Coordinates of C-alpha atoms and ligand atoms in Angstrom, one line a residue:
M1 CA 63.8 -41.5 -6.7
S2 CA 65.4 -41.0 -3.3
T3 CA 63.3 -41.0 -0.2
L4 CA 64.0 -40.1 3.4
L5 CA 61.6 -40.6 6.3
I6 CA 62.2 -38.7 9.5
R7 CA 60.0 -40.5 12.1
N8 CA 58.3 -39.3 15.2
I9 CA 59.7 -35.8 15.5
D10 CA 58.9 -34.4 18.9
A11 CA 58.2 -30.9 17.5
V12 CA 58.5 -29.3 14.0
V13 CA 59.1 -25.6 14.2
T14 CA 57.9 -24.8 10.8
C15 CA 58.3 -21.0 10.6
D16 CA 55.3 -21.0 8.2
K17 CA 52.8 -18.1 8.0
E18 CA 50.7 -19.6 10.8
D19 CA 53.7 -20.2 13.0
S20 CA 52.5 -23.8 13.4
M21 CA 54.4 -26.4 15.4
P22 CA 53.0 -29.9 14.9
R23 CA 54.1 -32.4 17.5
G24 CA 54.7 -36.1 17.2
V25 CA 54.8 -36.2 13.4
D26 CA 56.8 -37.7 10.6
L27 CA 58.3 -35.8 7.7
L28 CA 58.7 -37.5 4.3
C29 CA 61.2 -36.2 1.7
V30 CA 61.1 -37.4 -1.9
D31 CA 63.8 -36.3 -4.3
G32 CA 64.8 -33.4 -2.1
I33 CA 61.2 -32.0 -1.6
I34 CA 59.1 -32.3 1.6
Q35 CA 56.2 -34.4 0.3
R36 CA 54.3 -34.8 3.6
I37 CA 54.3 -33.8 7.2
G38 CA 51.9 -35.8 9.3
K39 CA 51.2 -38.5 11.9
D40 CA 52.2 -42.1 11.4
L41 CA 53.3 -41.7 7.7
E42 CA 55.2 -45.0 7.9
S43 CA 52.2 -47.2 8.4
Q44 CA 50.3 -45.3 5.7
L45 CA 53.2 -45.9 3.3
K46 CA 53.0 -49.6 4.1
K47 CA 49.4 -49.7 3.2
P48 CA 49.1 -47.6 0.0
A49 CA 45.7 -47.0 -1.7
S50 CA 44.7 -50.0 -3.8
G51 CA 46.6 -50.4 -7.1
Q52 CA 49.4 -48.1 -5.9
P53 CA 52.8 -49.8 -5.3
A54 CA 54.3 -49.1 -1.8
P55 CA 57.1 -46.6 -2.2
S56 CA 60.4 -47.9 -0.9
I57 CA 62.1 -45.7 1.7
D58 CA 65.9 -45.4 1.3
R59 CA 66.5 -44.1 4.8
V60 CA 64.7 -43.7 8.0
I61 CA 65.8 -41.4 10.9
D62 CA 64.2 -42.0 14.3
A63 CA 63.8 -38.4 15.6
S64 CA 62.1 -39.3 18.9
G65 CA 62.9 -36.6 21.4
M66 CA 64.2 -34.3 18.6
I67 CA 63.1 -30.8 17.4
A68 CA 63.2 -30.0 13.7
Y69 CA 63.9 -26.5 12.4
P70 CA 64.1 -25.1 8.9
G71 CA 67.7 -25.0 7.7
L72 CA 69.4 -21.7 8.4
V73 CA 70.1 -19.4 5.4
N74 CA 73.3 -17.4 5.7
A75 CA 72.8 -14.2 3.6
H76 CA 76.3 -12.7 3.8
H77 CA 79.7 -14.3 4.1
H78 CA 83.3 -14.1 2.8
L79 CA 84.3 -17.8 3.1
Y80 CA 88.0 -17.2 2.3
Q81 CA 88.5 -15.1 5.4
V82 CA 88.4 -18.1 7.6
F83 CA 92.1 -18.3 7.0
S84 CA 92.8 -14.8 8.4
R85 CA 91.1 -15.0 11.8
N86 CA 92.4 -13.7 15.1
L87 CA 95.4 -12.0 13.6
P88 CA 96.9 -10.0 16.4
E89 CA 97.9 -7.0 14.3
V90 CA 94.3 -6.1 13.2
Q91 CA 92.4 -6.7 16.4
N92 CA 92.0 -3.1 17.5
L93 CA 91.2 -1.6 14.1
E94 CA 88.0 -0.3 12.6
L95 CA 86.8 -1.2 9.1
F96 CA 89.0 1.0 6.8
D97 CA 92.3 0.4 8.6
W98 CA 91.4 -3.2 9.1
L99 CA 90.7 -3.7 5.4
V100 CA 94.0 -1.9 4.3
A101 CA 96.0 -4.2 6.7
L102 CA 94.2 -7.4 5.6
Y103 CA 94.4 -6.8 1.9
E104 CA 98.1 -7.5 2.3
V105 CA 97.2 -11.0 3.3
W106 CA 94.2 -11.5 1.0
K107 CA 96.1 -10.5 -2.1
N108 CA 97.9 -13.9 -1.9
L109 CA 94.6 -15.8 -2.2
T110 CA 94.9 -18.9 -4.5
E111 CA 92.5 -21.6 -5.7
E112 CA 93.7 -24.2 -3.2
T113 CA 93.4 -21.7 -0.3
E114 CA 89.9 -20.8 -1.4
R115 CA 88.9 -24.5 -1.7
L116 CA 90.1 -25.4 1.8
A117 CA 88.8 -22.2 3.4
S118 CA 85.4 -22.8 1.8
L119 CA 85.3 -26.4 3.0
T120 CA 86.2 -25.3 6.5
A121 CA 83.8 -22.3 6.7
M122 CA 80.9 -24.1 5.1
G123 CA 81.6 -27.2 7.2
E124 CA 81.3 -25.1 10.4
L125 CA 78.1 -23.5 9.1
M126 CA 76.5 -26.9 8.4
K127 CA 77.4 -28.4 11.7
N128 CA 75.4 -25.5 13.2
G129 CA 72.3 -26.0 11.1
C130 CA 73.0 -23.9 8.0
T131 CA 71.7 -25.4 4.7
T132 CA 72.1 -22.5 2.3
V133 CA 75.1 -20.1 2.1
F134 CA 75.6 -16.9 0.1
D135 CA 79.2 -15.9 -0.4
H136 CA 80.2 -12.4 -1.3
H137 CA 83.5 -12.9 -3.0
Y138 CA 85.2 -9.8 -4.3
V139 CA 89.0 -10.5 -4.1
F140 CA 90.3 -11.7 -7.4
P141 CA 94.1 -11.5 -7.5
A142 CA 95.6 -11.5 -11.0
N143 CA 97.1 -15.0 -10.6
G144 CA 94.5 -16.4 -8.2
G145 CA 93.0 -19.0 -10.6
D146 CA 89.4 -20.2 -10.7
L147 CA 88.2 -19.1 -7.2
I148 CA 84.5 -19.5 -7.9
G149 CA 85.2 -23.0 -9.3
A150 CA 87.0 -23.9 -6.1
Q151 CA 84.0 -22.8 -4.0
W152 CA 81.7 -24.9 -6.2
E153 CA 83.9 -27.9 -5.7
A154 CA 83.8 -27.4 -1.9
A155 CA 80.0 -26.9 -1.8
T156 CA 79.3 -29.9 -3.9
R157 CA 81.5 -32.1 -1.7
L158 CA 79.8 -30.9 1.5
G159 CA 76.3 -31.0 0.0
I160 CA 75.3 -27.4 0.9
R161 CA 73.0 -25.2 -1.2
M162 CA 75.2 -22.4 -2.5
H163 CA 74.6 -18.9 -3.8
F164 CA 77.8 -17.5 -5.3
S165 CA 78.6 -14.0 -6.2
R166 CA 80.8 -12.3 -8.8
G167 CA 82.1 -9.6 -6.6
S168 CA 84.4 -6.9 -7.8
M169 CA 86.7 -4.0 -7.1
D170 CA 88.0 -1.5 -9.7
R171 CA 89.2 1.3 -7.4
S172 CA 92.6 0.7 -5.9
R173 CA 94.8 2.9 -3.7
K174 CA 96.0 4.9 -6.7
D175 CA 92.4 5.9 -7.4
G176 CA 91.6 6.7 -3.8
G177 CA 90.3 3.3 -2.8
L178 CA 91.6 0.9 -0.2
P179 CA 92.8 -2.3 -2.0
P180 CA 96.2 -2.8 -3.7
D181 CA 96.5 -2.7 -7.5
S182 CA 96.9 -6.4 -7.8
V183 CA 93.4 -7.3 -6.7
V184 CA 91.4 -4.8 -8.8
Q185 CA 90.2 -5.2 -12.4
T186 CA 88.7 -3.0 -15.1
V187 CA 85.0 -2.7 -15.6
D188 CA 85.3 -4.5 -18.9
E189 CA 87.1 -7.5 -17.4
I190 CA 84.6 -7.7 -14.6
M191 CA 81.6 -7.6 -16.9
K192 CA 83.0 -10.2 -19.2
D193 CA 83.7 -12.6 -16.3
S194 CA 80.3 -11.8 -14.7
V195 CA 78.6 -13.0 -17.9
R196 CA 80.7 -16.2 -18.0
L197 CA 79.9 -17.0 -14.4
I198 CA 76.2 -16.2 -14.6
E199 CA 76.0 -18.6 -17.6
K200 CA 77.8 -21.3 -15.6
Y201 CA 76.3 -20.9 -12.1
Q202 CA 72.8 -19.4 -12.4
D203 CA 70.3 -22.3 -12.2
P204 CA 66.9 -20.6 -11.8
S205 CA 65.0 -23.9 -11.5
F206 CA 62.9 -24.8 -8.4
G207 CA 65.1 -26.3 -5.7
S208 CA 68.3 -25.5 -7.5
M209 CA 71.6 -26.0 -5.7
K210 CA 73.4 -23.1 -7.3
R211 CA 72.7 -19.5 -8.1
I212 CA 74.8 -16.4 -8.5
A213 CA 74.4 -12.7 -7.7
L214 CA 76.5 -9.7 -8.9
A215 CA 78.2 -8.1 -5.9
P216 CA 80.6 -5.1 -6.3
C217 CA 82.4 -4.8 -2.9
S218 CA 81.3 -1.4 -1.6
P219 CA 80.8 2.2 -2.7
F220 CA 84.3 3.1 -1.5
S221 CA 86.2 0.4 -3.5
V222 CA 84.3 0.5 -6.8
S223 CA 83.6 3.2 -9.5
E224 CA 80.2 4.7 -10.4
D225 CA 80.5 2.9 -13.8
L226 CA 81.0 -0.5 -12.2
L227 CA 77.9 0.0 -10.0
R228 CA 75.8 1.1 -12.9
E229 CA 77.0 -1.6 -15.3
S230 CA 76.5 -4.3 -12.7
A231 CA 72.9 -3.2 -12.1
R232 CA 72.2 -3.2 -15.8
L233 CA 73.8 -6.7 -16.4
A234 CA 72.0 -8.2 -13.3
R235 CA 68.6 -7.0 -14.6
D236 CA 69.4 -8.4 -18.1
Y237 CA 70.1 -11.8 -16.7
H238 CA 67.6 -11.7 -13.8
V239 CA 70.2 -12.3 -11.1
R240 CA 70.2 -10.4 -7.8
L241 CA 72.4 -7.5 -6.7
H242 CA 74.3 -7.3 -3.4
T243 CA 76.9 -5.0 -1.7
H244 CA 78.0 -3.7 1.6
L245 CA 76.2 -0.5 2.5
C246 CA 76.0 1.9 5.5
E247 CA 78.4 -0.2 7.5
T248 CA 80.4 2.8 8.9
K249 CA 80.3 6.5 9.3
D250 CA 83.6 6.6 7.4
E251 CA 81.7 5.2 4.3
E252 CA 79.1 7.9 4.7
N253 CA 81.8 10.6 4.9
Y254 CA 83.4 9.1 1.8
T255 CA 80.4 9.3 -0.4
L256 CA 79.4 12.7 0.9
E257 CA 82.9 14.0 0.1
K258 CA 83.3 12.3 -3.3
V259 CA 79.9 12.5 -4.8
G260 CA 78.0 14.8 -2.5
L261 CA 75.4 12.2 -1.6
R262 CA 74.6 9.9 1.4
P263 CA 75.3 6.3 0.5
L264 CA 71.7 5.2 -0.2
A265 CA 71.0 8.3 -2.3
Y266 CA 74.1 7.5 -4.3
M267 CA 73.1 3.8 -4.8
E268 CA 69.5 4.8 -5.7
K269 CA 70.9 7.1 -8.4
L270 CA 72.7 4.1 -9.9
G271 CA 69.7 1.8 -10.0
W272 CA 70.5 0.0 -6.8
V273 CA 67.1 -0.2 -5.0
G274 CA 64.3 -2.7 -5.5
G275 CA 63.2 -6.2 -4.5
D276 CA 66.2 -7.8 -6.2
V277 CA 68.7 -5.8 -4.1
W278 CA 70.0 -6.6 -0.6
Y279 CA 72.7 -4.8 1.4
A280 CA 75.0 -6.2 4.1
H281 CA 74.9 -4.3 7.4
G282 CA 72.7 -1.3 6.8
I283 CA 73.6 0.3 10.1
H284 CA 73.6 4.0 9.4
F285 CA 70.3 4.6 7.5
N286 CA 68.2 7.5 8.7
T287 CA 64.5 7.3 9.0
Q288 CA 63.8 8.6 5.6
E289 CA 66.1 6.0 4.1
L290 CA 64.4 3.2 6.0
Q291 CA 61.2 4.4 4.4
L292 CA 62.8 4.1 0.9
L293 CA 63.9 0.6 1.7
A294 CA 60.4 -0.4 2.9
Q295 CA 58.7 1.2 -0.2
T296 CA 61.0 -0.5 -2.7
G297 CA 61.4 -3.9 -0.9
T298 CA 65.2 -3.4 -0.7
G299 CA 66.6 -5.9 1.8
V300 CA 69.2 -5.8 4.6
C301 CA 71.4 -8.6 5.9
H302 CA 72.1 -8.1 9.6
C303 CA 75.6 -9.2 10.8
P304 CA 75.7 -8.3 14.5
V305 CA 78.9 -10.1 15.5
S306 CA 80.9 -8.3 12.8
N307 CA 79.3 -5.0 13.6
M308 CA 80.3 -5.4 17.3
K309 CA 83.8 -6.6 16.5
L310 CA 84.6 -3.7 14.2
S311 CA 82.8 -1.1 16.4
S312 CA 80.7 -0.2 13.4
G313 CA 77.4 0.4 15.2
I314 CA 74.0 -1.2 15.8
A315 CA 71.5 -1.7 12.9
R316 CA 68.0 -0.4 13.5
I317 CA 66.6 -3.9 13.2
P318 CA 63.4 -3.6 15.4
E319 CA 62.3 -0.6 13.3
M320 CA 63.2 -2.3 10.0
L321 CA 61.0 -5.3 11.0
A322 CA 58.2 -3.1 12.1
M323 CA 58.3 -1.3 8.8
G324 CA 58.3 -4.5 6.8
I325 CA 61.8 -4.2 5.3
P326 CA 63.1 -7.6 4.3
V327 CA 65.7 -8.5 6.9
G328 CA 67.9 -11.6 7.0
L329 CA 70.9 -12.7 9.0
G330 CA 74.5 -13.4 8.1
V331 CA 77.8 -14.1 9.8
D332 CA 79.8 -11.8 7.5
G333 CA 83.4 -12.8 6.7
S334 CA 85.2 -14.9 9.3
A335 CA 87.9 -12.3 9.7
S336 CA 85.4 -9.9 11.4
N337 CA 83.4 -12.7 13.1
D338 CA 86.2 -15.0 13.9
G339 CA 83.8 -17.9 13.3
S340 CA 81.3 -19.2 10.8
N341 CA 78.3 -20.1 13.0
L342 CA 74.9 -18.7 12.2
L343 CA 73.3 -20.2 15.3
E344 CA 75.7 -18.1 17.4
E345 CA 74.7 -15.1 15.3
L346 CA 71.1 -15.7 16.2
R347 CA 71.7 -15.5 19.9
V348 CA 74.0 -12.5 19.6
A349 CA 71.3 -10.7 17.5
Y350 CA 68.7 -11.5 20.2
L351 CA 70.9 -10.2 23.1
L352 CA 72.2 -7.1 21.2
H353 CA 68.7 -5.8 20.5
R354 CA 67.5 -6.6 24.0
L355 CA 70.3 -4.4 25.3
N356 CA 69.6 -1.6 22.7
S357 CA 65.9 -1.7 22.4
S358 CA 64.4 -3.5 25.4
D359 CA 60.8 -4.4 24.8
K360 CA 61.0 -3.4 21.2
A361 CA 63.6 -6.1 20.5
P362 CA 62.8 -9.1 18.3
S363 CA 62.0 -12.3 20.3
G364 CA 64.1 -15.5 20.1
Y365 CA 61.6 -16.8 17.6
D366 CA 61.7 -13.5 15.6
V367 CA 65.5 -13.9 15.1
L368 CA 65.0 -17.6 14.1
K369 CA 62.6 -16.4 11.4
M370 CA 65.1 -13.7 10.4
A371 CA 67.7 -16.5 9.8
T372 CA 65.3 -18.7 7.9
M373 CA 62.4 -17.0 6.0
G374 CA 64.1 -13.6 6.2
S375 CA 67.3 -14.6 4.6
A376 CA 65.5 -16.8 2.1
R377 CA 63.6 -13.7 1.0
L378 CA 66.8 -11.8 0.5
L379 CA 68.0 -14.5 -1.8
G380 CA 64.7 -14.6 -3.7
R381 CA 63.9 -18.1 -2.5
D382 CA 61.2 -17.8 0.1
Q383 CA 58.9 -20.0 -2.1
E384 CA 61.5 -22.8 -1.9
I385 CA 63.4 -22.7 1.4
G386 CA 63.2 -21.0 4.8
S387 CA 60.2 -22.9 6.2
L388 CA 59.1 -26.6 6.7
E389 CA 56.1 -27.0 4.5
E390 CA 54.9 -29.6 2.0
G391 CA 56.2 -28.8 -1.4
K392 CA 59.2 -26.9 -0.2
C393 CA 62.8 -28.1 -0.3
A394 CA 63.8 -30.6 2.4
D395 CA 66.4 -28.4 4.1
L396 CA 66.3 -28.8 7.9
F397 CA 68.2 -29.6 11.1
L398 CA 67.4 -31.7 14.1
V399 CA 68.3 -31.0 17.7
S400 CA 68.0 -33.6 20.4
S401 CA 66.1 -32.3 23.5
S402 CA 68.0 -34.7 25.8
R403 CA 71.0 -32.4 26.1
L404 CA 72.2 -31.3 29.6
E405 CA 72.5 -27.7 28.3
L406 CA 68.8 -27.6 27.3
V407 CA 67.3 -29.0 30.6
G408 CA 64.5 -26.7 31.7
A409 CA 64.7 -24.6 28.5
L410 CA 62.3 -26.4 26.2
F411 CA 58.9 -25.0 27.1
D412 CA 59.2 -22.8 24.0
P413 CA 61.1 -24.6 21.2
K414 CA 60.4 -21.7 18.8
S415 CA 62.5 -19.2 20.8
V416 CA 65.1 -21.4 22.5
L417 CA 67.8 -21.0 19.8
G418 CA 67.7 -17.2 20.3
T419 CA 67.2 -17.0 24.0
V420 CA 69.2 -19.9 25.3
G421 CA 71.3 -20.8 22.2
L422 CA 72.8 -24.2 21.3
K423 CA 76.1 -25.2 22.7
G424 CA 77.7 -27.7 20.4
A425 CA 76.7 -28.9 16.9
V426 CA 73.2 -29.9 15.9
D427 CA 72.4 -33.7 15.6
Y428 CA 71.5 -33.8 11.9
T429 CA 71.6 -31.3 9.1
I430 CA 69.7 -32.3 6.0
V431 CA 70.0 -30.5 2.6
N432 CA 67.9 -31.3 -0.4
G433 CA 66.8 -34.5 1.4
E434 CA 70.4 -35.7 1.9
V435 CA 72.0 -36.1 5.3
T436 CA 75.0 -33.8 5.4
V437 CA 75.7 -33.8 9.2
E438 CA 75.0 -36.8 11.3
N439 CA 75.5 -37.0 15.1
G440 CA 77.1 -33.5 14.9
R441 CA 79.8 -34.5 12.4
L442 CA 80.1 -33.8 8.7
A443 CA 78.8 -36.8 6.9
K444 CA 80.5 -36.4 3.5
V445 CA 84.0 -35.4 4.4
D446 CA 86.6 -36.6 6.8
E447 CA 86.8 -33.8 9.4
E448 CA 90.2 -34.8 10.8
K449 CA 91.8 -34.9 7.4
L450 CA 90.2 -31.6 6.3
T451 CA 91.3 -29.9 9.5
A452 CA 95.0 -31.0 9.0
Q453 CA 95.0 -30.0 5.4
A454 CA 93.4 -26.6 6.1
N455 CA 95.8 -25.8 8.9
A456 CA 98.8 -26.7 6.7
Q457 CA 97.5 -24.5 3.8
D458 CA 96.7 -21.6 6.2
R459 CA 100.4 -21.6 7.3
I460 CA 101.5 -21.4 3.7
Y461 CA 99.0 -18.7 2.9
L462 CA 100.0 -16.5 5.9
G463 CA 103.7 -17.4 5.6
R464 CA 103.9 -17.8 9.4
Ligands
ZN1 ZN1 81.1 -8.4 4.5

């Protein structure tokens, strides 16, 4: 049994249904689960009920003057892209041209590049309060090796909760798609490998550290067959479905021209709506389509930084929230974000919708809930993660209130991360009851060594 006691937390922003925020409490984690949140747990543990042995506490964290938040859940990423950031030649491009240019870099992806990029990107996420990451991986070069295995090695080493995906592309340039031939596969190859990976990485147990979704890349890089077969296989194995949808007007024009349907109508025809489906971006839905998402419980992962960077548009998030559509938050790939920081995404989301929707915009606290319970719901894990409640997983982060940057800003701890933002890493990130970030540094890996190795590998990968 492993136990962690976090003592004397100034405020616990629980993000539970009652929006409760107990003050001056302790939080006890036993074997990765929050066993109790309450006052003075330490003295109660020292004096157990008669006949009961006193539980031994493996570790105590003094959280005086700190605020605890539920761990952030990143619902859309492409970890490998951390090695193709800020490349001058793609900075003024929009999605389709940007993808065509970057596939020339990404087609050289290898296991070692994937491993180090994953360590780097997930390390940055964790230093900024993220405890669960979903990665949408869809580039599988012919000689790339075991890329999902490399991600798993990185996640295990860092201690993060990981949702993988078996992404896919089967439509290369010769079939009217965007990627080169060397990174696409046949439907049969993809289905066979999907079964292999589901059997290896889908752990449906409560509090599991690994799950997997099926995630063809986008309607314009995969065939109708691949979308239909992926939906069928996902339902057979009870795993979730994910893809990019309604990111750009170019995509809408593409499906109208090729199949005579708007993107969501096309996906609906192939079985791609329901409570087990979530889309990245969801910018260009019309009102009727938003109603379909609400009726079917189909979710949307909002990625505002990427949408701004690629001039894709602004998702109708205030309306989606008002209609009860499941909405979470993600950073998207680091090539269209140029970072891997969900806390930053939270503040950008807050400001973008203030600009676009004024008093209809979500509050700072609403965007925090989007990045916690909202994203947890997209991953099908809202009973396990996303809020700090007894019986849920011990995934959280702690922020000291004695920071110069937070002076005068802490009258509303629920909203502060959205409205003010956090400059610099969090103090602690705890995943599954384990300390993974301590005093703003990764606890399980040597950051200097990782940075040097990752920089060296990036130079080899980019050949520059
Ligand atoms: Zn993406």
